[in-house]
C-alpha atoms as a printed R data frame, in Angstrom:
    type eleno elety resid chain resno       x       y      z
1   ATOM     1    CA   MET     A     1   0.000   0.000  0.000
2   ATOM     2    CA   HIS     A     2   1.402   3.402 -0.961
3   ATOM     3    CA   VAL     A     3   1.344   6.115  1.670
4   ATOM     4    CA   PRO     A     4   2.383   9.766  1.410
5   ATOM     5    CA   HIS     A     5   6.098  10.505  1.494
6   ATOM     6    CA   LEU     A     6   5.662  12.681  4.551
7   ATOM     7    CA   PHE     A     7   4.084   9.762  6.378
8   ATOM     8    CA   LEU     A     8   7.552   8.245  6.442
9   ATOM     9    CA   LEU     A     9   8.829  11.407  8.089
10  ATOM    10    CA   ALA     A    10   6.334  10.916 10.865
11  ATOM    11    CA   THR     A    11   8.050   7.676 11.787
12  ATOM    12    CA   LEU     A    12  11.367   9.328 12.554
13  ATOM    13    CA   LEU     A    13  12.546   9.664 16.135
14  ATOM    14    CA   VAL     A    14  14.136  12.926 17.162
15  ATOM    15    CA   SER     A    15  15.715  14.326 20.254
16  ATOM    16    CA   THR     A    16  13.191  16.203 22.367
17  ATOM    17    CA   GLY     A    17  15.641  17.656 24.808
18  ATOM    18    CA   ALA     A    18  15.031  14.949 27.397
19  ATOM    19    CA   THR     A    19  17.812  14.228 29.834
20  ATOM    20    CA   ALA     A    20  18.345  11.661 32.504
21  ATOM    21    CA   SER     A    21  16.846  14.118 34.978
22  ATOM    22    CA   GLY     A    22  13.122  14.558 35.230
23  ATOM    23    CA   PRO     A    23  10.239  14.358 37.681
24  ATOM    24    CA   GLN     A    24  10.605  12.106 40.687
25  ATOM    25    CA   CYS     A    25   7.860   9.984 42.203
26  ATOM    26    CA   PRO     A    26   6.653  11.957 45.227
27  ATOM    27    CA   ALA     A    27   6.299  10.355 48.631
28  ATOM    28    CA   VAL     A    28   2.602  10.781 49.415
29  ATOM    29    CA   GLU     A    29   0.169   8.966 51.656
30  ATOM    30    CA   ALA     A    30  -2.416   8.435 48.927
31  ATOM    31    CA   PRO     A    31  -0.732   8.063 45.528
32  ATOM    32    CA   PRO     A    32  -2.887   7.775 42.382
33  ATOM    33    CA   ALA     A    33  -1.915   4.079 42.158
34  ATOM    34    CA   PRO     A    34   0.370   1.800 44.211
35  ATOM    35    CA   VAL     A    35   3.375   1.733 41.849
36  ATOM    36    CA   CYS     A    36   5.117   4.738 40.339
37  ATOM    37    CA   VAL     A    37   7.828   4.755 37.666
38  ATOM    38    CA   ALA     A    38   9.551   8.064 36.875
39  ATOM    39    CA   ALA     A    39  10.437   8.837 33.259
40  ATOM    40    CA   PRO     A    40  12.067  11.946 31.730
41  ATOM    41    CA   HIS     A    41   8.704  13.268 30.540
42  ATOM    42    CA   GLY     A    42   6.438  12.204 33.360
43  ATOM    43    CA   LEU     A    43   5.309   9.811 36.040
44  ATOM    44    CA   ALA     A    44   3.681   6.477 35.264
45  ATOM    45    CA   TYR     A    45   1.325   5.028 37.877
46  ATOM    46    CA   ALA     A    46  -0.303   1.600 37.923
47  ATOM    47    CA   ASP     A    47  -1.235  -1.297 40.195
48  ATOM    48    CA   SER     A    48   1.855  -3.311 39.258
49  ATOM    49    CA   GLU     A    49   5.438  -2.584 38.273
50  ATOM    50    CA   ARG     A    50   4.908  -4.228 34.898
51  ATOM    51    CA   GLU     A    51   1.948  -2.010 34.068
52  ATOM    52    CA   ALA     A    52   3.735   1.084 35.360
53  ATOM    53    CA   ASN     A    53   6.672   0.318 33.065
54  ATOM    54    CA   VAL     A    54   4.279  -0.079 30.140
55  ATOM    55    CA   ALA     A    55   2.833   3.344 30.933
56  ATOM    56    CA   ALA     A    56   6.320   4.842 31.246
57  ATOM    57    CA   GLY     A    57   7.181   3.422 27.837
58  ATOM    58    CA   ALA     A    58   4.090   5.022 26.325
59  ATOM    59    CA   LEU     A    59   5.071   8.374 27.844
60  ATOM    60    CA   GLY     A    60   8.545   8.158 26.351
61  ATOM    61    CA   GLU     A    61   7.431   7.045 22.909
62  ATOM    62    CA   ALA     A    62   4.720   9.695 22.684
63  ATOM    63    CA   ALA     A    63   7.168  12.346 23.887
64  ATOM    64    CA   GLN     A    64   9.581  11.590 21.047
65  ATOM    65    CA   ARG     A    65   6.874  12.023 18.435
66  ATOM    66    CA   PHE     A    66   5.320  15.019 20.130
67  ATOM    67    CA   GLY     A    67   8.682  16.760 20.044
68  ATOM    68    CA   LEU     A    68   8.920  16.077 16.312
69  ATOM    69    CA   HIS     A    69   5.618  17.771 15.558
70  ATOM    70    CA   PHE     A    70   5.200  20.318 18.344
71  ATOM    71    CA   GLY     A    71   8.658  21.133 19.659
72  ATOM    72    CA   ARG     A    72   8.223  21.315 23.416
73  ATOM    73    CA   VAL     A    73   7.088  18.219 25.298
74  ATOM    74    CA   PRO     A    74   4.997  18.716 28.443
75  ATOM    75    CA   VAL     A    75   5.717  16.716 31.581
76  ATOM    76    CA   GLY     A    76   2.732  14.917 33.087
77  ATOM    77    CA   ALA     A    77   1.367  11.732 34.588
78  ATOM    78    CA   LEU     A    78  -0.162   8.664 32.954
79  ATOM    79    CA   ILE     A    79  -2.227   6.741 35.464
80  ATOM    80    CA   LEU     A    80  -3.618   3.285 34.753
81  ATOM    81    CA   SER     A    81  -6.644   2.989 37.013
82  ATOM    82    CA   THR     A    82 -10.294   1.999 36.801
83  ATOM    83    CA   SER     A    83 -11.338   4.041 39.818
84  ATOM    84    CA   LEU     A    84  -9.349   7.297 39.997
85  ATOM    85    CA   ASP     A    85 -11.479  10.304 39.164
86  ATOM    86    CA   PRO     A    86  -9.858  12.400 36.388
87  ATOM    87    CA   THR     A    87 -10.429  15.562 38.431
88  ATOM    88    CA   ALA     A    88  -8.496  14.087 41.355
89  ATOM    89    CA   ALA     A    89  -5.750  13.073 38.927
90  ATOM    90    CA   ARG     A    90  -5.571  16.606 37.539
91  ATOM    91    CA   ASP     A    91  -5.370  18.076 41.041
92  ATOM    92    CA   PHE     A    92  -2.587  15.634 41.942
93  ATOM    93    CA   ALA     A    93  -0.636  16.637 38.835
94  ATOM    94    CA   ARG     A    94  -0.948  20.337 39.553
95  ATOM    95    CA   ALA     A    95   0.056  19.869 43.178
96  ATOM    96    CA   HIS     A    96   3.302  18.237 42.050
97  ATOM    97    CA   GLY     A    97   4.242  20.585 39.238
98  ATOM    98    CA   LEU     A    98   3.050  18.348 36.401
99  ATOM    99    CA   GLU     A    99   1.348  19.812 33.352
100 ATOM   100    CA   TYR     A   100  -1.293  17.155 32.824
101 ATOM   101    CA   ALA     A   101  -2.686  13.861 34.064
102 ATOM   102    CA   GLN     A   102  -4.214  11.214 31.819
103 ATOM   103    CA   VAL     A   103  -6.187   8.380 33.391
104 ATOM   104    CA   TRP     A   104  -6.572   5.215 31.337
105 ATOM   105    CA   LEU     A   105  -7.345   1.548 31.898
106 ATOM   106    CA   PRO     A   106  -4.967  -1.184 33.050
107 ATOM   107    CA   THR     A   107  -4.587  -3.992 30.529
108 ATOM   108    CA   ARG     A   108  -6.735  -6.490 32.401
109 ATOM   109    CA   ALA     A   109  -9.558  -4.004 32.945
110 ATOM   110    CA   LYS     A   110  -9.471  -2.889 29.320
111 ATOM   111    CA   ARG     A   111  -9.627  -6.498 28.184
112 ATOM   112    CA   SER     A   112 -12.586  -7.185 30.475
113 ATOM   113    CA   MET     A   113 -14.490  -4.088 29.310
114 ATOM   114    CA   THR     A   114 -13.740  -4.907 25.682
115 ATOM   115    CA   GLU     A   115 -15.139  -8.407 26.117
116 ATOM   116    CA   ARG     A   116 -18.285  -7.037 27.765
117 ATOM   117    CA   ALA     A   117 -18.774  -4.533 24.965
118 ATOM   118    CA   MET     A   118 -18.370  -7.235 22.312
119 ATOM   119    CA   ARG     A   119 -20.841  -9.509 24.068
120 ATOM   120    CA   GLN     A   120 -23.334  -6.635 24.219
121 ATOM   121    CA   ALA     A   121 -22.800  -6.123 20.481
122 ATOM   122    CA   GLY     A   122 -23.776  -9.757 19.876
123 ATOM   123    CA   MET     A   123 -20.385 -10.994 18.710
124 ATOM   124    CA   ASP     A   124 -19.761 -14.718 18.919
125 ATOM   125    CA   ARG     A   125 -17.025 -16.278 21.042
126 ATOM   126    CA   ALA     A   126 -14.706 -16.950 18.085
127 ATOM   127    CA   ARG     A   127 -14.744 -13.307 17.024
128 ATOM   128    CA   ILE     A   128 -14.333 -12.164 20.604
129 ATOM   129    CA   ASN     A   129 -11.301 -14.390 21.097
130 ATOM   130    CA   GLN     A   130  -9.804 -13.166 17.835
131 ATOM   131    CA   ALA     A   131 -10.247  -9.550 18.862
132 ATOM   132    CA   LEU     A   132  -8.853 -10.119 22.342
133 ATOM   133    CA   SER     A   133  -5.754 -11.755 20.865
134 ATOM   134    CA   ARG     A   134  -4.889  -8.389 19.358
135 ATOM   135    CA   ALA     A   135  -5.532  -6.529 22.607
136 ATOM   136    CA   ALA     A   136  -1.885  -6.215 23.675
137 ATOM   137    CA   GLU     A   137  -0.897  -4.495 20.432
138 ATOM   138    CA   GLN     A   138  -3.907  -2.206 20.614
139 ATOM   139    CA   ASP     A   139  -3.105  -1.270 24.219
140 ATOM   140    CA   ALA     A   140   0.213   0.228 23.135
141 ATOM   141    CA   VAL     A   141  -1.503   2.197 20.379
142 ATOM   142    CA   THR     A   142  -4.243   3.472 22.658
143 ATOM   143    CA   LEU     A   143  -1.879   4.586 25.413
144 ATOM   144    CA   ARG     A   144   0.221   6.659 23.029
145 ATOM   145    CA   HIS     A   145  -2.909   8.084 21.410
146 ATOM   146    CA   GLU     A   146  -4.426   9.153 24.730
147 ATOM   147    CA   VAL     A   147  -1.125  10.631 25.916
148 ATOM   148    CA   GLY     A   148  -1.041  12.602 22.657
149 ATOM   149    CA   HIS     A   149  -4.447  14.113 23.447
150 ATOM   150    CA   ALA     A   150  -3.280  14.998 26.953
151 ATOM   151    CA   MET     A   151   0.001  16.545 25.798
152 ATOM   152    CA   TYR     A   152  -1.750  18.607 23.146
153 ATOM   153    CA   ARG     A   153  -4.251  19.951 25.650
154 ATOM   154    CA   ALA     A   154  -1.479  20.719 28.145
155 ATOM   155    CA   ILE     A   155   0.493  22.790 25.638
156 ATOM   156    CA   TYR     A   156  -2.256  24.727 23.915
157 ATOM   157    CA   PHE     A   157  -5.383  24.557 26.080
158 ATOM   158    CA   PRO     A   158  -4.191  23.927 29.662
159 ATOM   159    CA   ASP     A   159  -7.295  25.369 31.285
160 ATOM   160    CA   THR     A   160  -9.891  23.369 29.380
161 ATOM   161    CA   GLU     A   161 -11.356  19.976 30.132
162 ATOM   162    CA   GLY     A   162 -13.149  18.307 27.242
163 ATOM   163    CA   SER     A   163 -16.058  15.885 27.470
164 ATOM   164    CA   LEU     A   164 -18.481  14.239 25.099
165 ATOM   165    CA   GLN     A   165 -21.206  16.485 26.482
166 ATOM   166    CA   ASP     A   166 -19.608  19.867 25.715
167 ATOM   167    CA   ARG     A   167 -17.119  19.147 22.907
168 ATOM   168    CA   TYR     A   168 -14.908  16.319 21.815
169 ATOM   169    CA   GLY     A   169 -11.534  17.391 23.160
170 ATOM   170    CA   THR     A   170 -10.163  20.933 23.166
171 ATOM   171    CA   PRO     A   171 -11.306  24.203 21.577
172 ATOM   172    CA   ALA     A   172  -9.186  23.226 18.570
173 ATOM   173    CA   PRO     A   173 -11.038  21.882 15.520
174 ATOM   174    CA   ASP     A   174 -11.767  18.223 16.084
175 ATOM   175    CA   TRP     A   175  -9.615  17.105 13.144
176 ATOM   176    CA   LEU     A   176  -6.617  18.937 14.625
177 ATOM   177    CA   ASP     A   177  -7.181  17.565 18.119
178 ATOM   178    CA   GLU     A   178  -7.443  14.058 16.676
179 ATOM   179    CA   ALA     A   179  -4.459  14.463 14.357
180 ATOM   180    CA   ALA     A   180  -2.265  15.422 17.318
181 ATOM   181    CA   ALA     A   181  -3.123  12.107 18.974
182 ATOM   182    CA   ILE     A   182  -2.867   9.934 15.850
183 ATOM   183    CA   LEU     A   183   0.588  11.324 15.102
184 ATOM   184    CA   MET     A   184   1.710   9.732 18.373
185 ATOM   185    CA   GLU     A   185   0.745   6.251 17.211
186 ATOM   186    CA   GLN     A   186   3.026   3.615 15.705
187 ATOM   187    CA   PRO     A   187   3.383   3.632 11.890
188 ATOM   188    CA   GLU     A   188   1.421   0.380 11.595
189 ATOM   189    CA   ALA     A   189  -1.545   1.897 13.421
190 ATOM   190    CA   GLN     A   190  -1.378   5.052 11.320
191 ATOM   191    CA   ALA     A   191  -1.360   2.906  8.184
192 ATOM   192    CA   ARG     A   192  -4.597   1.250  9.307
193 ATOM   193    CA   HIS     A   193  -6.256   4.654  9.651
194 ATOM   194    CA   LEU     A   194  -5.097   5.579  6.162
195 ATOM   195    CA   ALA     A   195  -6.372   2.273  4.773
196 ATOM   196    CA   SER     A   196  -9.812   2.878  6.290
197 ATOM   197    CA   PHE     A   197  -9.953   6.320  4.743
198 ATOM   198    CA   MET     A   198  -8.862   5.055  1.331
199 ATOM   199    CA   ASP     A   199 -11.433   2.271  1.422
200 ATOM   200    CA   ALA     A   200 -14.195   4.760  2.215
201 ATOM   201    CA   ALA     A   201 -12.947   7.237 -0.394
202 ATOM   202    CA   LYS     A   202 -12.945   4.590 -3.125
203 ATOM   203    CA   HIS     A   203 -16.153   2.757 -2.266
204 ATOM   204    CA   ARG     A   204 -18.232   5.446 -0.515
205 ATOM   205    CA   PRO     A   205 -16.855   8.733 -1.883
206 ATOM   206    CA   ARG     A   206 -19.980  10.674 -0.974
207 ATOM   207    CA   THR     A   207 -19.283  10.010  2.701
208 ATOM   208    CA   ILE     A   208 -15.949  11.861  2.518
209 ATOM   209    CA   PRO     A   209 -16.350  15.591  3.214
210 ATOM   210    CA   GLY     A   210 -14.404  18.149  1.235
211 ATOM   211    CA   LEU     A   211 -11.673  20.057  3.030
212 ATOM   212    CA   ILE     A   212 -13.812  23.113  3.759
213 ATOM   213    CA   ASP     A   213 -16.501  21.020  5.430
214 ATOM   214    CA   PHE     A   214 -14.008  18.733  7.120
215 ATOM   215    CA   VAL     A   215 -12.026  21.427  8.932
216 ATOM   216    CA   GLU     A   216 -15.265  22.627 10.524
217 ATOM   217    CA   ALA     A   217 -16.794  19.203 11.184
218 ATOM   218    CA   GLU     A   218 -17.409  17.730 14.604
219 ATOM   219    CA   HIS     A   219 -15.848  14.409 15.500
220 ATOM   220    CA   PRO     A   220 -18.242  11.556 14.582
221 ATOM   221    CA   VAL     A   221 -18.349  10.431 18.229
222 ATOM   222    CA   ARG     A   222 -20.350  13.593 18.846
223 ATOM   223    CA   SER     A   223 -23.249  12.193 16.838
224 ATOM   224    CA   ALA     A   224 -26.362  11.435 18.839
225 ATOM   225    CA   ALA     A   225 -26.477   7.808 17.662
226 ATOM   226    CA   LEU     A   226 -22.898   7.095 18.656
227 ATOM   227    CA   ALA     A   227 -23.297   8.878 21.981
228 ATOM   228    CA   ARG     A   228 -26.287   6.666 22.743
229 ATOM   229    CA   ALA     A   229 -24.276   3.574 21.838
230 ATOM   230    CA   LEU     A   230 -21.455   4.671 24.122
231 ATOM   231    CA   ALA     A   231 -23.896   5.276 26.949
232 ATOM   232    CA   ARG     A   232 -25.129   1.678 26.648
233 ATOM   233    CA   GLY     A   233 -21.609   0.250 26.742
234 ATOM   234    CA   PRO     A   234 -19.392  -0.529 29.753
235 ATOM   235    CA   ARG     A   235 -18.008   2.423 31.704
236 ATOM   236    CA   SER     A   236 -15.265   2.415 34.316
237 ATOM   237    CA   GLU     A   237 -15.486   4.350 37.577
238 ATOM   238    CA   SER     A   238 -12.774   6.593 36.169
239 ATOM   239    CA   GLY     A   239 -15.091   7.572 33.321
240 ATOM   240    CA   VAL     A   240 -13.675   5.562 30.388
241 ATOM   241    CA   GLN     A   241 -16.471   4.416 28.075
242 ATOM   242    CA   MET     A   242 -16.266   1.569 25.606
243 ATOM   243    CA   MET     A   243 -18.292   0.271 22.717
244 ATOM   244    CA   VAL     A   244 -17.850  -1.900 19.633
245 ATOM   245    CA   THR     A   245 -18.606  -0.778 16.100
246 ATOM   246    CA   THR     A   246 -18.613  -2.926 12.990
247 ATOM   247    CA   GLY     A   247 -18.610  -1.967  9.346
248 ATOM   248    CA   ASN     A   248 -19.803   1.570  8.596
249 ATOM   249    CA   GLY     A   249 -22.579   1.653 11.161
250 ATOM   250    CA   PHE     A   250 -21.784   5.221 12.200
251 ATOM   251    CA   ALA     A   251 -21.402   7.718  9.393
252 ATOM   252    CA   GLY     A   252 -17.876   9.018  8.977
253 ATOM   253    CA   LEU     A   253 -16.352   7.121 11.885
254 ATOM   254    CA   ASP     A   254 -14.246   4.776  9.751
255 ATOM   255    CA   SER     A   255 -12.688   7.588  7.712
256 ATOM   256    CA   PHE     A   256 -12.399  10.481 10.170
257 ATOM   257    CA   TYR     A   257  -9.155   9.314 11.774
258 ATOM   258    CA   GLY     A   258  -7.432   8.706  8.449
259 ATOM   259    CA   GLN     A   259  -8.625  12.023  7.041
260 ATOM   260    CA   SER     A   260  -7.373  13.838 10.157
261 ATOM   261    CA   LEU     A   261  -3.954  12.238  9.755
262 ATOM   262    CA   LEU     A   262  -3.875  13.001  6.040
263 ATOM   263    CA   MET     A   263  -4.813  16.612  6.705
264 ATOM   264    CA   ALA     A   264  -1.834  16.998  9.038
265 ATOM   265    CA   LEU     A   265   0.510  15.343  6.538
266 ATOM   266    CA   PHE     A   266  -0.864  17.429  3.673
267 ATOM   267    CA   LEU     A   267  -0.270  20.681  5.541
268 ATOM   268    CA   ALA     A   268   3.247  19.645  6.536
269 ATOM   269    CA   GLU     A   269   4.216  18.541  3.036
270 ATOM   270    CA   THR     A   270   2.617  21.505  1.286
271 ATOM   271    CA   SER     A   271   4.223  24.024  3.639
272 ATOM   272    CA   GLY     A   272   7.530  22.176  3.819
273 ATOM   273    CA   ASP     A   273   7.373  22.450  7.609
274 ATOM   274    CA   PRO     A   274   7.003  19.217  9.638
275 ATOM   275    CA   ARG     A   275   5.961  21.379 12.610
276 ATOM   276    CA   ILE     A   276   3.274  23.348 10.789
277 ATOM   277    CA   LEU     A   277   0.699  22.298 13.386
278 ATOM   278    CA   MET     A   278   2.564  24.430 15.949
279 ATOM   279    CA   PRO     A   279   1.732  27.886 14.534
280 ATOM   280    CA   ILE     A   280  -1.754  26.740 13.597
281 ATOM   281    CA   SER     A   281  -2.442  25.465 17.114
282 ATOM   282    CA   SER     A   282  -0.936  28.558 18.732
283 ATOM   283    CA   ALA     A   283  -3.173  30.820 16.662
284 ATOM   284    CA   ILE     A   284  -6.289  28.804 17.486
285 ATOM   285    CA   ALA     A   285  -5.339  28.793 21.176
286 ATOM   286    CA   GLY     A   286  -5.174  32.584 20.890
287 ATOM   287    CA   GLY     A   287  -8.750  32.741 19.605
288 ATOM   288    CA   ALA     A   288  -8.310  32.622 15.816
289 ATOM   289    CA   THR     A   289  -9.983  30.176 13.487
290 ATOM   290    CA   PHE     A   290  -8.043  28.044 11.031
291 ATOM   291    CA   GLU     A   291  -9.393  30.167  8.180
292 ATOM   292    CA   GLN     A   292  -8.270  33.369  9.914
293 ATOM   293    CA   TRP     A   293  -4.803  31.890 10.410
294 ATOM   294    CA   LEU     A   294  -4.592  31.086  6.708
295 ATOM   295    CA   ALA     A   295  -5.564  34.652  5.817
296 ATOM   296    CA   SER     A   296  -3.003  36.222  8.150
297 ATOM   297    CA   ASP     A   297  -0.119  33.746  8.177
298 ATOM   298    CA   GLY     A   298  -0.718  31.083  5.531
299 ATOM   299    CA   GLY     A   299   1.402  32.822  2.917
300 ATOM   300    CA   ARG     A   300   4.429  32.990  5.228
301 ATOM   301    CA   HIS     A   301   4.226  29.220  5.569
302 ATOM   302    CA   GLY     A   302   3.839  28.397  1.899
303 ATOM   303    CA   LEU     A   303   0.080  27.905  2.135
304 ATOM   304    CA   PRO     A   304  -2.722  29.816  0.406
305 ATOM   305    CA   GLY     A   305  -4.590  32.543  2.212
306 ATOM   306    CA   GLY     A   306  -8.027  30.964  2.099
307 ATOM   307    CA   LEU     A   307  -9.909  27.694  2.346
308 ATOM   308    CA   LEU     A   308 -11.072  27.655 -1.281
309 ATOM   309    CA   ALA     A   309  -7.503  27.715 -2.568
310 ATOM   310    CA   LEU     A   310  -6.421  25.190  0.051
311 ATOM   311    CA   GLN     A   311  -9.313  22.935 -1.017
312 ATOM   312    CA   SER     A   312  -7.980  22.960 -4.572
313 ATOM   313    CA   LEU     A   313  -4.482  21.997 -3.418
314 ATOM   314    CA   TRP     A   314  -5.933  19.287 -1.174
315 ATOM   315    CA   ASP     A   315  -7.968  17.756 -3.991
316 ATOM   316    CA   SER     A   316  -4.922  17.548 -6.253
317 ATOM   317    CA   TRP     A   317  -2.670  16.226 -3.502
318 ATOM   318    CA   LEU     A   318  -5.209  13.634 -2.438
319 ATOM   319    CA   GLN     A   319  -5.614  12.401 -5.997
320 ATOM   320    CA   VAL     A   320  -1.873  11.840 -6.346
321 ATOM   321    CA   GLN     A   321  -1.125  10.491 -2.887
322 ATOM   322    CA   VAL     A   322  -4.153   8.380 -2.121
323 ATOM   323    CA   MET     A   323  -6.588   7.934 -4.955
324 ATOM   324    CA   ASN     A   324  -3.905   7.253 -7.584
325 ATOM   325    CA   PRO     A   325  -1.164   5.422 -5.643
326 ATOM   326    CA   ASP     A   326   0.756   4.285 -8.723
327 ATOM   327    CA   ARG     A   327   1.229   7.869 -9.832
328 ATOM   328    CA   GLY     A   328   2.198   8.872 -6.316
329 ATOM   329    CA   ALA     A   329   4.728   6.028 -6.082
330 ATOM   330    CA   ASN     A   330   6.330   7.045 -9.360
331 ATOM   331    CA   ALA     A   331   6.502  10.679 -8.311
332 ATOM   332    CA   GLU     A   332   8.194   9.915 -4.998
333 ATOM   333    CA   GLY     A   333  10.212   6.844 -5.745
334 ATOM   334    CA   GLY     A   334   7.667   4.419 -4.298
335 ATOM   335    CA   THR     A   335   7.266   2.950 -0.827
């Protein structure tokens, strides 16, 4: 499968300025979880040393990629817990000089909730077992993804707390918030997002929004139907919800992640700046819209000054890179 040339750039590891020094696990009477592992870019908490090391690994891996795309890497805490309230986690982080706290599920709890969600969806035992066999790989992807969301919020929107009820993540456009998290994932996981988008674009082209509509679109999880499905699924005491989707049961869900990633790669390649999301995010954090940023600063970054012109560039780029992979491979030497 051909993927954009810049996608290969997103797999590079770069120095993020991390040193052997970093935050130290504080001695407190009531820690977020029993075991703490300190890493250069944060603290990893879990019920066991093995899980805490997994969380520390996710912090480090996400930090490397975050530095590639956003420069500075915030220092925070990743806490694997089914019961810790995210507000309590945030307060703990602030009390100890950390910039964010992300609560997620331990492996065993995530596996249990996944199985419950699949049973509720009517999946048979064979399919459940097949899905659970891939759970370990998916855990690594999910941890890095969720840390990406948390790091992005900490840098650009430190005083906001997103929820499904008010908005998907941060005040940033949903595609940008999601792209920041997907860019933290492993190349194999990113490739799956791209494959889902390409499948939808080729077989259900009318479901793919144009660039102008896409940059203003809400995340598909904000749809009423999907919100209802989430509400019926398992939910941990810490607030993590889970559900199972199959096929294209929720409009746009299968392609949104891939289109978000492609949008980030398109902007980076077109501008020639692998950190183009930095000035865009800074402007939006300051109250501008993406369209206003294009009008004021797009030209300085090699981008057009309006969405109509950017739409034209996007259509041509998408045709070469995704819809006509043979042409794209010839133009860039092939991958």
